[in-house]
PDB file of C-alpha atoms in Angstrom:
ATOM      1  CA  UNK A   1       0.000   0.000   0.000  1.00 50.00           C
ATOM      2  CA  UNK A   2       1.187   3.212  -0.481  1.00 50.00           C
ATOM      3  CA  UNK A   3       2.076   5.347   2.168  1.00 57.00           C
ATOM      4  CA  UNK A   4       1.423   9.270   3.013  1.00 54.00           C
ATOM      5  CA  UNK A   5       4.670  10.522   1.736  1.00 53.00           C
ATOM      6  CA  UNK A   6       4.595   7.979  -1.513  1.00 53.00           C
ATOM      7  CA  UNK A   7       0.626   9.965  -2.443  1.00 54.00           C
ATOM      8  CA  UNK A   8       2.083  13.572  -1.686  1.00 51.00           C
ATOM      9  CA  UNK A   9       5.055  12.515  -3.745  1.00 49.00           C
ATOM     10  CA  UNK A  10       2.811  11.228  -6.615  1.00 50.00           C
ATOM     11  CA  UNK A  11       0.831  14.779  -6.225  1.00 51.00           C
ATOM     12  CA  UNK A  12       3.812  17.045  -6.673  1.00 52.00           C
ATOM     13  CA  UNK A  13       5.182  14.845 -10.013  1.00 70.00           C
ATOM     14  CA  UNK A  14       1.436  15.264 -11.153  1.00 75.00           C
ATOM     15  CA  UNK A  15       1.826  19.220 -10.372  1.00 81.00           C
ATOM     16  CA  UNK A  16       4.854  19.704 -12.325  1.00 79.00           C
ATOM     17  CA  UNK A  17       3.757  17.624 -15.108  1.00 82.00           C
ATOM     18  CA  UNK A  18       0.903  19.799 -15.518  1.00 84.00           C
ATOM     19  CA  UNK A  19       2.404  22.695 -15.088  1.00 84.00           C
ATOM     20  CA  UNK A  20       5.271  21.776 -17.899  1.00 87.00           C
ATOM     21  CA  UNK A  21       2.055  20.409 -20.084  1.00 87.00           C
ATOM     22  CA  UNK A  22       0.402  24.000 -19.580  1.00 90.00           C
ATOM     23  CA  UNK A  23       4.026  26.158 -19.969  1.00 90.00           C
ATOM     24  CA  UNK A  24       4.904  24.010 -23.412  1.00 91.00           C
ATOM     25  CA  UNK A  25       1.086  24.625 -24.753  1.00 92.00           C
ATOM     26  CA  UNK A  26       1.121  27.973 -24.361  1.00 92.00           C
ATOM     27  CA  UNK A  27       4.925  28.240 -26.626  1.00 89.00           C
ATOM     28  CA  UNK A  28       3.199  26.043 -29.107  1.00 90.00           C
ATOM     29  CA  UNK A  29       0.237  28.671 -29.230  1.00 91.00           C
ATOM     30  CA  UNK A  30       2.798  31.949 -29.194  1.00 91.00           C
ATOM     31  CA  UNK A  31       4.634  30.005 -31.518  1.00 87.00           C
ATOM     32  CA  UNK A  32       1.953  29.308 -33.940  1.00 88.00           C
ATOM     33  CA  UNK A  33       0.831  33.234 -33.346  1.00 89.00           C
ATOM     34  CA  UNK A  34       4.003  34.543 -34.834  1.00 85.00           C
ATOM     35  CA  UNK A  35       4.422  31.647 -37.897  1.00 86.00           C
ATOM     36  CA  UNK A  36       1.160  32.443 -39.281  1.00 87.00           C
ATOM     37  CA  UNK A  37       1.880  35.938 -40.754  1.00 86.00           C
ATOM     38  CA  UNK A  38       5.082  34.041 -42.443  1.00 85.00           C
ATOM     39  CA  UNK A  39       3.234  30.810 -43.601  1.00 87.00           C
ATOM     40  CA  UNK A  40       0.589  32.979 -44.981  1.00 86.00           C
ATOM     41  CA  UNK A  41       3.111  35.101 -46.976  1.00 85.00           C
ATOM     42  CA  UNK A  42       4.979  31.739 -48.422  1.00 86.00           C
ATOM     43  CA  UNK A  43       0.860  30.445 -49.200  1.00 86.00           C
ATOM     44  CA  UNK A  44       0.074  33.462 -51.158  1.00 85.00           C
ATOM     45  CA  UNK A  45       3.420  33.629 -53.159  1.00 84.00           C
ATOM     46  CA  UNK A  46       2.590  30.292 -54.626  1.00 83.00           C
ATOM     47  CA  UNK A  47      -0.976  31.333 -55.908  1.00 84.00           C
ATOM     48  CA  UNK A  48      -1.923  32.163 -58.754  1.00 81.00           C
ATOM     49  CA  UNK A  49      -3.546  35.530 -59.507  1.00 78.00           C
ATOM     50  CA  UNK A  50      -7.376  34.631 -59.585  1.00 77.00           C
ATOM     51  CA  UNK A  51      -6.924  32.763 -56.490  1.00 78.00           C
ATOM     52  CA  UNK A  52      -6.047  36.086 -54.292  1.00 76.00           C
ATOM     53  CA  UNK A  53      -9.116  37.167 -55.285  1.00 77.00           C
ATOM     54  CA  UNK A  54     -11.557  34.288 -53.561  1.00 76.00           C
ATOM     55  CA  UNK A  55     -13.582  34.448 -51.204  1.00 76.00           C
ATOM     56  CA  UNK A  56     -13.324  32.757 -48.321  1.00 79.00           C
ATOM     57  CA  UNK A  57      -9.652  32.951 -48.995  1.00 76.00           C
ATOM     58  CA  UNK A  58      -8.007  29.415 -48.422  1.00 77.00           C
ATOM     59  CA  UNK A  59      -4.594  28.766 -46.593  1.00 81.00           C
ATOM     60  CA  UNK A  60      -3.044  26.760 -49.643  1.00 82.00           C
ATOM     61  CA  UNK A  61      -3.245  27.726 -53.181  1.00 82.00           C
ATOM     62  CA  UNK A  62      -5.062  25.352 -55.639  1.00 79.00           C
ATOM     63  CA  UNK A  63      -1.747  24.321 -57.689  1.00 80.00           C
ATOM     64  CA  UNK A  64       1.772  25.694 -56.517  1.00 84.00           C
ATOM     65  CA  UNK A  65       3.359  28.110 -58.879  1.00 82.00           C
ATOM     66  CA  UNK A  66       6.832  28.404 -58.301  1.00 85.00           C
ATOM     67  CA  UNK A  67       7.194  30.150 -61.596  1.00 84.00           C
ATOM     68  CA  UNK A  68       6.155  32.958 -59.441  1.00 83.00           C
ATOM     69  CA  UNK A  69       9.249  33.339 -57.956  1.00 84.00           C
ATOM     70  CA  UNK A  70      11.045  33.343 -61.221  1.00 83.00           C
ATOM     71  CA  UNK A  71       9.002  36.333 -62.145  1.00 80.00           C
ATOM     72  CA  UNK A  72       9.651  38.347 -59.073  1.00 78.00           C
ATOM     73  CA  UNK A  73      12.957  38.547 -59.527  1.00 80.00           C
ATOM     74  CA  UNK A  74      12.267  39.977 -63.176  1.00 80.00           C
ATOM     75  CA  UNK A  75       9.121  42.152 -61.602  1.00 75.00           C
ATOM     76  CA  UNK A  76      11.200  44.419 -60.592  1.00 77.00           C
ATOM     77  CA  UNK A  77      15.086  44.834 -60.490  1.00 84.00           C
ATOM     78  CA  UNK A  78      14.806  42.684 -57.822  1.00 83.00           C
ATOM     79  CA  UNK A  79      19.095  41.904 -57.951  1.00 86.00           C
ATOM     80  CA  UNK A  80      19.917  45.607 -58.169  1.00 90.00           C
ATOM     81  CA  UNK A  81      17.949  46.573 -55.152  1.00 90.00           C
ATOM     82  CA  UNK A  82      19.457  43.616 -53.262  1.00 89.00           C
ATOM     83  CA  UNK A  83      22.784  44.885 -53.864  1.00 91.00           C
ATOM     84  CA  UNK A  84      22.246  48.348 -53.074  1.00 93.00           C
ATOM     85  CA  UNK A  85      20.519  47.046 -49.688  1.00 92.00           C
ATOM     86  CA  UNK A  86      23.179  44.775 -48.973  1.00 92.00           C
ATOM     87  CA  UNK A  87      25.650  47.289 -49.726  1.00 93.00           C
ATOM     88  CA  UNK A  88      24.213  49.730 -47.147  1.00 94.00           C
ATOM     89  CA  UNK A  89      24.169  46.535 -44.502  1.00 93.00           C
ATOM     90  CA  UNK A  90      27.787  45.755 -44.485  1.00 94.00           C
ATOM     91  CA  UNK A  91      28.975  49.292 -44.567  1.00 94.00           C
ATOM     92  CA  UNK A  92      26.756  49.710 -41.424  1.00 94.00           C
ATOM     93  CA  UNK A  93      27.905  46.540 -39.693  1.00 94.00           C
ATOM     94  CA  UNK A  94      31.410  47.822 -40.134  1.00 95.00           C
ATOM     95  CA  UNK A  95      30.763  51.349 -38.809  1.00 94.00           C
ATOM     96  CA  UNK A  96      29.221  49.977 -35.919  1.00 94.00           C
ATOM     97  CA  UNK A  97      32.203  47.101 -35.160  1.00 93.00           C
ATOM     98  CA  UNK A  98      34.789  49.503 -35.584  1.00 93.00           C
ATOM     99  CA  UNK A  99      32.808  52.387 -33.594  1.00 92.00           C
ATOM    100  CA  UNK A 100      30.667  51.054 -30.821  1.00 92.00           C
ATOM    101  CA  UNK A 101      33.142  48.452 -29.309  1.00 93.00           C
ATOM    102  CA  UNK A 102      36.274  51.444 -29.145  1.00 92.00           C
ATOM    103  CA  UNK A 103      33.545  53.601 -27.262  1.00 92.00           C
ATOM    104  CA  UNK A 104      31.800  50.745 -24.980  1.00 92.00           C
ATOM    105  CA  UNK A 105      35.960  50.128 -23.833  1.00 91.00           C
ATOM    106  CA  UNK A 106      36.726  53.616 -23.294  1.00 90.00           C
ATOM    107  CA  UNK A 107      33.336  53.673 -20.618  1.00 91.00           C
ATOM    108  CA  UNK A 108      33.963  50.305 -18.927  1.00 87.00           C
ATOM    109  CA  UNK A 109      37.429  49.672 -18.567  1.00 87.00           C
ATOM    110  CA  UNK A 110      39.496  53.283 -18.594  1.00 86.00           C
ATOM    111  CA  UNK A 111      38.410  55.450 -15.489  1.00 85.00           C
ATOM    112  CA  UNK A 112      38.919  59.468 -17.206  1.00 86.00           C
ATOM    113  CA  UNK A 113      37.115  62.498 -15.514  1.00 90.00           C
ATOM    114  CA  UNK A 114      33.175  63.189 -16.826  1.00 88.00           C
ATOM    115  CA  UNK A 115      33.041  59.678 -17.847  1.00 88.00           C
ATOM    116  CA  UNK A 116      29.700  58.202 -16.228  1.00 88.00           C
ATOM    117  CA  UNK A 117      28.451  61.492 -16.780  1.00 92.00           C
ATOM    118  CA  UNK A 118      28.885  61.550 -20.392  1.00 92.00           C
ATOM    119  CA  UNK A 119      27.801  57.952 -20.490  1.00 92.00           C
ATOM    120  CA  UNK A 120      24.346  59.099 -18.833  1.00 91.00           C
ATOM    121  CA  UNK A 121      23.984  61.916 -21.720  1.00 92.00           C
ATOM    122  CA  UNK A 122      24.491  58.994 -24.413  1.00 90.00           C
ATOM    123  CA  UNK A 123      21.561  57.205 -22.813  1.00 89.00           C
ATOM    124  CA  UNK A 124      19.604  60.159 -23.094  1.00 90.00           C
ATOM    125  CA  UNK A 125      19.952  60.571 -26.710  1.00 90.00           C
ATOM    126  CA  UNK A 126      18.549  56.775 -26.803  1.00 88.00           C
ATOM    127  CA  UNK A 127      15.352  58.447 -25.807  1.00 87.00           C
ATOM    128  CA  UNK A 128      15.313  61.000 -28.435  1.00 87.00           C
ATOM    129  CA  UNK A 129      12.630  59.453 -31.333  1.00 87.00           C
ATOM    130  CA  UNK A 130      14.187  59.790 -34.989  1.00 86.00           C
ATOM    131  CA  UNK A 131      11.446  62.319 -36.526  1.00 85.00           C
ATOM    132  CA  UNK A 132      12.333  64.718 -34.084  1.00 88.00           C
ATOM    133  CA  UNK A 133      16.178  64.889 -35.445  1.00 89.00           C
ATOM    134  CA  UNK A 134      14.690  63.707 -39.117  1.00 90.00           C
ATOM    135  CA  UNK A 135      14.643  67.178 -40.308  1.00 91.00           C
ATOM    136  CA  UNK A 136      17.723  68.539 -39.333  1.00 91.00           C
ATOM    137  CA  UNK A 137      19.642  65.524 -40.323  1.00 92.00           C
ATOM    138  CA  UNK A 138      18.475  65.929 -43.702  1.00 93.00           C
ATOM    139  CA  UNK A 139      18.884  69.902 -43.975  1.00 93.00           C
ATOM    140  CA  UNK A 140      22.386  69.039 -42.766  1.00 93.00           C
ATOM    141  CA  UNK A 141      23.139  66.403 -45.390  1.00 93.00           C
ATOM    142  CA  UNK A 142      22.090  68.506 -48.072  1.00 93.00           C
ATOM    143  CA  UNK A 143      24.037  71.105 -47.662  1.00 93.00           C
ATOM    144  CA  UNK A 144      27.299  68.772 -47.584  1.00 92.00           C
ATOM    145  CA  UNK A 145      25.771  66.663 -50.587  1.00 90.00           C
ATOM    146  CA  UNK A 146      25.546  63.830 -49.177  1.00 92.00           C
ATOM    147  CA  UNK A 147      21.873  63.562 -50.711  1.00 92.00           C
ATOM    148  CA  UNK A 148      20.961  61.107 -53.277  1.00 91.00           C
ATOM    149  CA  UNK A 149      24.636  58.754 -51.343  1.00 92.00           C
ATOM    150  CA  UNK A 150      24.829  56.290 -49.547  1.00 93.00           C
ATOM    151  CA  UNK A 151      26.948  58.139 -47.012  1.00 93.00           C
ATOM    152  CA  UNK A 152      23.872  59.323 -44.465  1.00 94.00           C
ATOM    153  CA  UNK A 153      23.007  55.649 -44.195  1.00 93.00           C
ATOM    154  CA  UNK A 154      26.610  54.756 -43.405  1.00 94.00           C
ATOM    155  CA  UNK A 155      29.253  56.925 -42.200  1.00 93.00           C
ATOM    156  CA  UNK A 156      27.059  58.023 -39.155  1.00 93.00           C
ATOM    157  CA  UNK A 157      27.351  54.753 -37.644  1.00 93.00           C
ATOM    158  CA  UNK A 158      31.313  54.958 -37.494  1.00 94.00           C
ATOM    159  CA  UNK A 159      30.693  57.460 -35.057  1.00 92.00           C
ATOM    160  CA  UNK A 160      28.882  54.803 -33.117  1.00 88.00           C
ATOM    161  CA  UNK A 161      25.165  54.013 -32.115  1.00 91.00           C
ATOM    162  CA  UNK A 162      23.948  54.634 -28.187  1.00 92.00           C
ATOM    163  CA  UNK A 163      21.966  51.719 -27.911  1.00 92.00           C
ATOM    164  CA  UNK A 164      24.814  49.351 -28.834  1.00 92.00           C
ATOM    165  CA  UNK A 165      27.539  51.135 -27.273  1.00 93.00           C
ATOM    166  CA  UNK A 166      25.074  50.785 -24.118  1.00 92.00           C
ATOM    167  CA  UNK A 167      24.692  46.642 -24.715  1.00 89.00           C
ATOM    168  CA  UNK A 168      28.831  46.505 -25.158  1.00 91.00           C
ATOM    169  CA  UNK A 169      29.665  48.608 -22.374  1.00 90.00           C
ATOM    170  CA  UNK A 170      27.456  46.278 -19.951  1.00 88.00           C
ATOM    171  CA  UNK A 171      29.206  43.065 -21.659  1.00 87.00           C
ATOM    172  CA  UNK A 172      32.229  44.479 -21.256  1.00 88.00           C
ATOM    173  CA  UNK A 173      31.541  45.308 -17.048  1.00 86.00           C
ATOM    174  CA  UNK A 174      30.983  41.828 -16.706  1.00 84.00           C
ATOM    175  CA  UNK A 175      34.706  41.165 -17.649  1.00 83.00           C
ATOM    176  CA  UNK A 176      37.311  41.501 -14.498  1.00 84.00           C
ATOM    177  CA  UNK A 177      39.205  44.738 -13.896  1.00 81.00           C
ATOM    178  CA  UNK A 178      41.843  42.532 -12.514  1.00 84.00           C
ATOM    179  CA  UNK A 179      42.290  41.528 -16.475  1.00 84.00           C
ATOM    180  CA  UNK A 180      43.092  44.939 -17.978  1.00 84.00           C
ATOM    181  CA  UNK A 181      45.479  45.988 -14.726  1.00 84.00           C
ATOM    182  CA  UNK A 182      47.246  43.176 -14.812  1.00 86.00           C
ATOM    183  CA  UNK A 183      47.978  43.957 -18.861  1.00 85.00           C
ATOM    184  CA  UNK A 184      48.959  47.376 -17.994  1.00 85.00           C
ATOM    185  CA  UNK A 185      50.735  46.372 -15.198  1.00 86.00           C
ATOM    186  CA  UNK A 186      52.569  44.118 -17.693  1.00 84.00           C
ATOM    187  CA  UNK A 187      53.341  46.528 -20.130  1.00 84.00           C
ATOM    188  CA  UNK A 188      50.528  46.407 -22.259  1.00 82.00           C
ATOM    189  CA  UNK A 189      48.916  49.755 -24.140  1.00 85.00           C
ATOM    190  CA  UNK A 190      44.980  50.469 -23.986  1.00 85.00           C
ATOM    191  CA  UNK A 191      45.071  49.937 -27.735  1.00 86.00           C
ATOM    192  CA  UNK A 192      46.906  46.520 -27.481  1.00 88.00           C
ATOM    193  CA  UNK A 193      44.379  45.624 -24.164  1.00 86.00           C
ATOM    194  CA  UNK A 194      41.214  46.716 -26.477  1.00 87.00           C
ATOM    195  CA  UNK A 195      42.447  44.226 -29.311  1.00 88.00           C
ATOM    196  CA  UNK A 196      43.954  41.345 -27.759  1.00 86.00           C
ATOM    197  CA  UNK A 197      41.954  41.093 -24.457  1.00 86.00           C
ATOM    198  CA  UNK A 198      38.969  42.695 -24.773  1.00 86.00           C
ATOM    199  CA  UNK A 199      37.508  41.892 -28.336  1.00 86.00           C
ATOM    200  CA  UNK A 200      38.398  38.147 -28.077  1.00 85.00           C
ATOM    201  CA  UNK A 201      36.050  37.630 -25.216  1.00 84.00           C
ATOM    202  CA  UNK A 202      33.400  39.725 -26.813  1.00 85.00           C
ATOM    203  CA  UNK A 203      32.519  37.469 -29.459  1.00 83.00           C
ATOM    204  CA  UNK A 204      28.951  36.871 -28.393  1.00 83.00           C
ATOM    205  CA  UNK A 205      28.362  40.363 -27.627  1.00 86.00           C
ATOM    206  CA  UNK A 206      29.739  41.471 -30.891  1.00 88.00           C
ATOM    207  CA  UNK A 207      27.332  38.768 -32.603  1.00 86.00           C
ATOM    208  CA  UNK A 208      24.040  40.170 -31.123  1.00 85.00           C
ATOM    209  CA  UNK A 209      25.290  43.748 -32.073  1.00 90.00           C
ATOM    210  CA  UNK A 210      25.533  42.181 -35.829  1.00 89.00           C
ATOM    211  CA  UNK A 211      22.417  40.597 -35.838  1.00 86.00           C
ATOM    212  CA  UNK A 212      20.196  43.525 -34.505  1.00 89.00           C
ATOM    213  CA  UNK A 213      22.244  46.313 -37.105  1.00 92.00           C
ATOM    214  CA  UNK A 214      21.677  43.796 -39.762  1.00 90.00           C
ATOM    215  CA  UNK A 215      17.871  43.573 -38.930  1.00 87.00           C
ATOM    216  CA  UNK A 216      18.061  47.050 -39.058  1.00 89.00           C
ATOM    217  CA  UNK A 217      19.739  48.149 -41.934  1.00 91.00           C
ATOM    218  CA  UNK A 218      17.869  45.115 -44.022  1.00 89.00           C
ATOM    219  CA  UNK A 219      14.645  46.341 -43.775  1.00 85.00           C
ATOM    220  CA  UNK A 220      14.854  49.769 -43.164  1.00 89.00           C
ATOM    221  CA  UNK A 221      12.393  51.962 -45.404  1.00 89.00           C
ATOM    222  CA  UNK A 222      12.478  55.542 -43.998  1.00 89.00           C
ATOM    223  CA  UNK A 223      16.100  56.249 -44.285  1.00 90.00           C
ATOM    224  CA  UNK A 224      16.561  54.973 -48.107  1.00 91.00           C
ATOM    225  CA  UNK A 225      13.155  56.775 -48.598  1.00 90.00           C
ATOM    226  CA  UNK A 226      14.272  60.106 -47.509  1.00 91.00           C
ATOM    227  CA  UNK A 227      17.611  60.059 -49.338  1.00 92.00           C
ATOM    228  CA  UNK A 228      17.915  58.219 -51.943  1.00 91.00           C
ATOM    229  CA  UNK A 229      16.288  59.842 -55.324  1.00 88.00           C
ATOM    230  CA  UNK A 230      17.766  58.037 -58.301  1.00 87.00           C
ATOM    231  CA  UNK A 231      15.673  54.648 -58.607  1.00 83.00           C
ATOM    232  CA  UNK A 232      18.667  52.854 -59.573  1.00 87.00           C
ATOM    233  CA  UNK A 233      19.775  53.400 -55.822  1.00 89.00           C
ATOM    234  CA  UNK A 234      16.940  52.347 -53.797  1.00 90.00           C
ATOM    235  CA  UNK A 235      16.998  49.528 -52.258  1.00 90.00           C
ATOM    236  CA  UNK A 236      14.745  46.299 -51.871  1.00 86.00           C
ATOM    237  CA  UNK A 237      11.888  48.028 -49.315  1.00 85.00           C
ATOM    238  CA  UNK A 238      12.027  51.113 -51.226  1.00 87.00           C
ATOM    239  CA  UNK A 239      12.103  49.537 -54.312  1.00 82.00           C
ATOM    240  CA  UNK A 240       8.979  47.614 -53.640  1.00 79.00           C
ATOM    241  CA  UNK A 241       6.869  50.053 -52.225  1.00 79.00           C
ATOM    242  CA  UNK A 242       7.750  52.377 -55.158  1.00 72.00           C
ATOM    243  CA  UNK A 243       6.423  49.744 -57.956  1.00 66.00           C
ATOM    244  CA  UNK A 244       3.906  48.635 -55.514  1.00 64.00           C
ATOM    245  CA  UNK A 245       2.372  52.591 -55.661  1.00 58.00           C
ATOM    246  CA  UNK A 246       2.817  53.173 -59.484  1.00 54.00           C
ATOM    247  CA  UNK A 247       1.715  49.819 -60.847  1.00 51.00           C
ATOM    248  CA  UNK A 248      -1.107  47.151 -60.183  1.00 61.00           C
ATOM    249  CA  UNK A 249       0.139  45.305 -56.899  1.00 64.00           C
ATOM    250  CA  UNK A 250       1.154  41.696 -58.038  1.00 74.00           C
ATOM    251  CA  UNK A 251       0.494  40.285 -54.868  1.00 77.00           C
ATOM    252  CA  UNK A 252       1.755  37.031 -55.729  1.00 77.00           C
ATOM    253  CA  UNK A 253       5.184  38.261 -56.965  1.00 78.00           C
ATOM    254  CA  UNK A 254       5.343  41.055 -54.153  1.00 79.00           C
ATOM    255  CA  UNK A 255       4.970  37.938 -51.259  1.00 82.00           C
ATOM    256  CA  UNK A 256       7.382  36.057 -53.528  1.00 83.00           C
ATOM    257  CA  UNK A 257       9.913  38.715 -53.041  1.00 81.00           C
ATOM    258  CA  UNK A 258       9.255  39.122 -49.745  1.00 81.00           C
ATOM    259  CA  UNK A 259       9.463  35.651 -48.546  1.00 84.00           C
ATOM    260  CA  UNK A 260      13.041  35.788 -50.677  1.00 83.00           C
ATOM    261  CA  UNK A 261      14.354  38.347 -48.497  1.00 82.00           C
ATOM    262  CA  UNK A 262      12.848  37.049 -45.361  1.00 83.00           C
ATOM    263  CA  UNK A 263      15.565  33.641 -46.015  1.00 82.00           C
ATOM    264  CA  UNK A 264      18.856  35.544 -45.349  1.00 80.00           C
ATOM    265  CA  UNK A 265      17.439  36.997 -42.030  1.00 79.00           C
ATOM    266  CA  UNK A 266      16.090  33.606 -41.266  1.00 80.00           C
ATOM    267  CA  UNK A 267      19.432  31.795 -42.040  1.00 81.00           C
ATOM    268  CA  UNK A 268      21.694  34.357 -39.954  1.00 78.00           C
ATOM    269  CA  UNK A 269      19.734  34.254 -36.998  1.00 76.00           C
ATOM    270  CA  UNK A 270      19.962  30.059 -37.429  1.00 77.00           C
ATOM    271  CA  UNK A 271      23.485  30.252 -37.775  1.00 76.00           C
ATOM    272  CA  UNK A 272      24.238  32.881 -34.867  1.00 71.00           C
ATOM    273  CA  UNK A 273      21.359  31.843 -32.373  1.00 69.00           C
ATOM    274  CA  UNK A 274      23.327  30.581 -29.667  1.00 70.00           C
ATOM    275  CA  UNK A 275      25.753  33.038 -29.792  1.00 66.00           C
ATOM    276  CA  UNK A 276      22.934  35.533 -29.974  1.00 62.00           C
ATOM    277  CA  UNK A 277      21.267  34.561 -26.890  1.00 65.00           C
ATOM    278  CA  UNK A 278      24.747  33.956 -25.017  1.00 60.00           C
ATOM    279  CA  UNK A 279      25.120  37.703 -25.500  1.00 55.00           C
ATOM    280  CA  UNK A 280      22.081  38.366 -24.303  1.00 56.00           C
ATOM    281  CA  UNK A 281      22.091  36.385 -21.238  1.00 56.00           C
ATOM    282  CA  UNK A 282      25.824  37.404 -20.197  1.00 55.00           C
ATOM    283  CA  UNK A 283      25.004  41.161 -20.860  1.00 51.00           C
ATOM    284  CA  UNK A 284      24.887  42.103 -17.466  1.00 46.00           C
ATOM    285  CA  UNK A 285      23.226  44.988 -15.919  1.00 42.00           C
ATOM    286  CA  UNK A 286      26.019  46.321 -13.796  1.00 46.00           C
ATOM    287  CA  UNK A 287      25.589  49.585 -12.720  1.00 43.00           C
ATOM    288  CA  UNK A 288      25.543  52.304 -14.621  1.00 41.00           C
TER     289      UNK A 288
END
């Protein structure tokens, strides 16, 4: 028979159980939430046109065209825009690798007069929206003619970005002071601390600052929008939405598209996911 303590043990396996059952069906349900919008995209790009106009719609087209993805690369110039949008993306990621890191060292790990202070100001200007510095950006980059470049969607960021500068510096916190004095103690420069020391045991860090500019920078639409002018420099978003408000929308080939750029993002985050969230999780939040 089974005693007291054998039931109340049988209860609490029978709590957790049930708790785990509840915690997992309720991912599965967020989950599902946030893969509809994407498995609805990938259903329509394989329809054909008088199927997008039925009614009910259905989830799954009637035969699978996969010529439509042939024709939205040739709906628009779908490889020109890519490469302009790529472009912009690496020449971002490199302003804000060879920026942010430099500035998120010089406010964790070199103690100078005015420096928490400062660091406080940069988190202010985190709080500062973009429209209310979108017009006087632009005035500014017209008069230097930087206007119908490249250059206002790139060189800014090797001056460095708050919000990253923020996540690095509270990465870089986490490392030991004990590290950096005894390298000075040896001999060792800032410069030569900051590249041997410092960067190599910021990999994950560095990752999730990759990831989120290349989010960023991939499917950003108001920057490119305000200026770029010359069509044959727009790239993918604004490229779409231009054709998409001059011509009949091809919704077919315009989901086709999208779901084509909506693979690299996919594929990055697969390949960088653990590093990803081991930046996240080691980001500390050491005071400020």
């Amino acid at each position: 028979m089974l005693t007291k303590a054998d039931s109340a043990a049988q209860e609490v396996d029978w709590t957790v159980l049930l708790a785990r059952f509840i915690f997992l069906i309720t991912l599965l349900t967020i989950s599902v939430l946030f893969i509809l919008p994407f498995f609805w995209m990938l259903m329509t790009s394989l329809k054909a046109p008088v199927e997008l106009m039925k009614w009910p719609p259905g989830w799954f087209p009637d035969t699978f065209r996969w010529q439509n993805y042939e024709d939205a690369v040739t709906y628009i110039p779908f490889f020109r825009y890519v490469g302009n949008t790529m472009a912009i993306t690496l020449g971002s990621i490199l302003g804000v690798l060879i920026s942010c890191p430099m500035v998120a060292y010089g406010f964790s790990h070199i103690d100078w007069p005015g420096r928490d202070f400062l660091f406080v100001v940069m988190l202010m200007t985190i709080m500062i929206p973009f429209p209310v510095t979108m017009i006087p950006l632009y005035v500014l980059f017209a008069r230097i003619g930087w206007i119908n470049t490249y250059l206002p969607l790139v060189l800014p960021l090797f001056f460095g970005v708050p919000f990253y500068i923020f996540l690095l510096r509270q990465f870089f916190m986490t490392i030991p002071g004990e590290l950096t004095d005894a390298a000075r103690i040896d001999g060792a420069s800032e410069p030569r601390i900051y590249w041997q020391l410092i960067l190599p045991l910021t990999k994950p860090a560095l990752a999730t600052v990759v990831l989120f500019q290349f989010l960023s920078s991939w499917s950003d639409f108001l920057g490119p929008l305000l200026y770029l002018r010359d069509s044959d420099m727009f790239t993918i978003a604004v490229g779409l939405q231009m054709f998409h408000s001059e011509h009949d929308t091809e919704f077919h080939l315009l989901m086709a598209a999208s779901t084509i750029l909506t693979v690299p993002i996919i594929v990055i985050f697969y390949l960088v996911q653990r590093t990803f969230i081991q930046g996240i999780t080691l980001t500390g939040l050491q005071g400020t």
